[in-house]
Amino acid sequence: MIAKVIVDVPSRATDRPFDYTIPAGLIGWVEIGSRVGVPFGGRVLQGFVIGLADYADVDVSKLKPIAELLDHVPPLSPDLVELAQWISEKYFCALTTALQVMIPAALKGKADSVVTISEEEQDYSWLHAGEGDAPWLAFIRASGGPVRMAALQERFPDDAAAIKQAIKLGILTEQVSIKDRLSVRKVLTVYPPDNEALAQEALANYSARAAKQQEVLRYMLENREPITMSALVETLSTTSGTIRAVADKGLITLREVETQRDPYAGRNFKRTEPLPLTEGQQAVYEEIAEALDAEASRVFLLHGVTGSGKTEVYLQTIERCLQYERQAIVLVPEIALTPQMVERFKGRFGDSVAVLHSRLSNGERYDEWRKIREGRAQVAVGARSAVFAPFQRVGLIIIDEEHESSYKQEESPKYHARDVAVRRARQHGAAVVLGSATPSLESFAAASRILSAASAFSVSDDSAKSSGGAALLPMPHRVGNRPMPKVHLIDMRDELKAGNRSMFSRQLHEALLDRLEKGEQSVLLLNRRGYSTFVMCRSCGYTAQCPHCDISLTFHQKSRVMRCHYCGHAEQAPEKCPTCESEHIRFFGTGTQRVEEELAKLFPGIRVIRMDVDTTTEKGSHEKWLTMFGERKADVLLGTQMVAKGLDFPYVTLVGVIAADTSLHLPDFRAAEKTFQLLTQVAGRAGRHELLGEVIVQTYNPEHYAIVSAQHHDYAAFVQEELKHRRFMSYPPFCRLIVVTLSDEQLTLLITAGDKLASTLRQLAYESGVKGWIDSDGSRFIDILGPVASPIPRMKDRYRFQCMIKYRGNVGAIDLLKQAISMISGPQGQPPVQISVDVDPQVIL
Ligand code: ADP
Ligand code: ZN
Ligand code: ZN
């Protein structure tokens, strides 16, 4: 038996499978998707098995055997291996990079696992042909405790399939220990009174001085469920000392309890029942249900205005999917993966929901991942990488806020979760639902057939032929026909003329006062980009730059240190301007900080929660702030983009946007789209319930179509105008892009390589017969731009140049690029300078 192994060396020269023999003891254990250790260049390296064969292309006697098997149940399934191959082709990355991104970080070293019999008394003779227990099962029983998988494997080499089957069926429970999981986590838990009568009596007799203790006891009597110490402290705003005091009286009990690292443990999610759907929801639901019933791999674009009830549609289609014993994946942008969002899914599907996001520790992430793989979870809710959730039968993939650029991974593999989702859905015959109030132009163009399917859209790219592109499902009205909030535009130039130098217009000022008086809440958005924390001399205009990267240093107020975002370079902030010696060197604090200060000055006593990168670094801080705001412990929620997404608070009646235009003039062809999306999203936070909402947008560009369309909640108008620009400039969705970045320490070497790459590409394009802007019917073209200096021309002491490939239709752009790179590379395939490729880039930097 031969295994084809991808070795974990991410270079082009090694990016192909190598053949290894499978030693006798491992036959049956090694599968497609197994992680193995193999001898490679004198060392033993980790690798993934991507194929099995009975014969090798070379002389078998020359092949080396696999050195070890790293996990007993393969971490990847054949369909994920196939998906990784597709990713590596499409996004131009090493296969090992694509494989690695699919497994949790905790699975890097060797996993050691033990198994136990789940139910000792059961008769498992049906497991094998003979009488009584299979020999390996008898061996486990006889041991009277956990048995190491390695021992089983050694002793019963031929029973691999049966043992693995037993694990999958839950007959054996496998416990895996990897480095950061070795220590079992114990949590101090409070148990309710054993003796109810005694506790009731004590409750009645508490003295007024011990009111806090009384409160603890009352809570435990009313709720009668174990709760973790920390959760109880938080729920009652009390101290652990108080709780211990009650326990010392023997009224309640404290115990250390071993836990699975469930990050949502100790939290009760209120069970919710399906709501009767509105007419609009029903129509959409039926379309999706039809695809689910037919197990058809179809893509839907659910275009529903904010508050139209998209989430309820998600929940009910998931329920339908689960009825077919198929699983569902829900992707939400990392930033929107708030407790509120999680609650809605846990509330409906309880423990069968696994949650995957980046704030989990490696161990927690691994536990959630295993919950999915072992079939204990049916629904995965998570950020981008949850698209790889190791379910056996995926029936439905939902991508909420599909337009979010965070679905594109910015480092290799630079995949887009939306495209991967469509591809994965095809493997499983699953439906894909892309939901948004402001769909990306690419998705909208594909779904509304503005463009022929083959032209531009990444989703329709290769799925178009099989599924007929995406279907548009509109939900243009809010639930209960609630009105969309009224949006007022304030021209900030008029404010200045009227002598108002504050960052708040008179209207916003008044509206905030009004909410304070009524006890209603406000959300204030500061469009983060454009405000930064740079250091500038007011006399000569000097700004502090990183000496290694061409980018401004970021000022950190607390430590008074200036730091580079790209390379980490740090230096003390100067007292005087290094160029002109002026003392008028100013540190521009974070935008939100300044707004917070101004709020405190203008509205004495105002309670503000500030949410930005500085206040949300701590684990769980997100959750804390939002809970506080939900409990109306603050009047204003002030923040960057992160306050714009997915929040649903009934007492928010005012949304203010401090400066709408800061993202409008970025050198990015999506600047207008991003601004429109952001304004629409944040406006949607107001008046979602009984109280009416009002939105005040401050701007210096009150005539700009992105801002005017957002004011009128007019997606169609925005799209019409924006498509004109995109067509004229030839940008997506009218074409597709590939950005190739070359970098090197030596400028001359870089320029030569850049020129060579561009001219080779042009030559190849010319030879392949597609060249120039548009060929006869306009459905195919390829154009190569550059090389030019990158928007950040130097990073980590390396100069950067980029070429951009614009193309439309099936021109084999990736293949041309591959060919061109290999033509300018050395004999061993080493490129002359570092080359990185971004297919369908979201951020052009
Ligand atoms: P969206 O995600 O489209 O912005 P949500 O899913 O948050 O909208 O729904 C907005 C509000 O309407 C929520 O409070 C939700 O509970 C409520 N809602 C949704 N569907 C229904 C329904 N069928 N009947 C009553 N209320 C609903
Ligand atoms: Zn100066
Ligand atoms: Zn730097």
Coordinates of N, CA and C and ligand atoms in Angstrom, one line a residue, residues 546 548-549 551 564 566-569 796, ligand 3:
C546 N 7.4 54.9 10.2 CA 8.2 53.7 10.6 C 9.5 53.7 9.7
H548 N 11.2 51.3 8.8 CA 11.3 50.1 8.0 C 10.1 49.9 7.0
C549 N 9.0 50.7 7.3 CA 7.9 50.5 6.4 C 7.4 52.0 6.1
I551 N 4.9 53.9 6.4 CA 3.6 54.0 7.0 C 3.8 54.8 8.3
C564 N 4.6 50.6 15.0 CA 4.3 50.3 13.6 C 3.4 49.1 13.5
Y566 N 2.7 47.2 11.0 CA 3.1 46.1 10.1 C 4.3 45.3 10.6
C567 N 5.3 46.0 11.3 CA 6.5 45.3 11.6 C 6.7 45.3 13.1
G568 N 5.9 46.0 13.9 CA 6.1 46.0 15.3 C 7.1 47.0 15.9
H569 N 7.8 47.7 15.0 CA 8.8 48.6 15.4 C 8.2 49.6 16.4
K796 N 8.7 46.2 6.4 CA 9.7 45.4 7.0 C 11.0 45.5 6.2
Ligands
ZN3 ZN 7.3 49.0 10.4

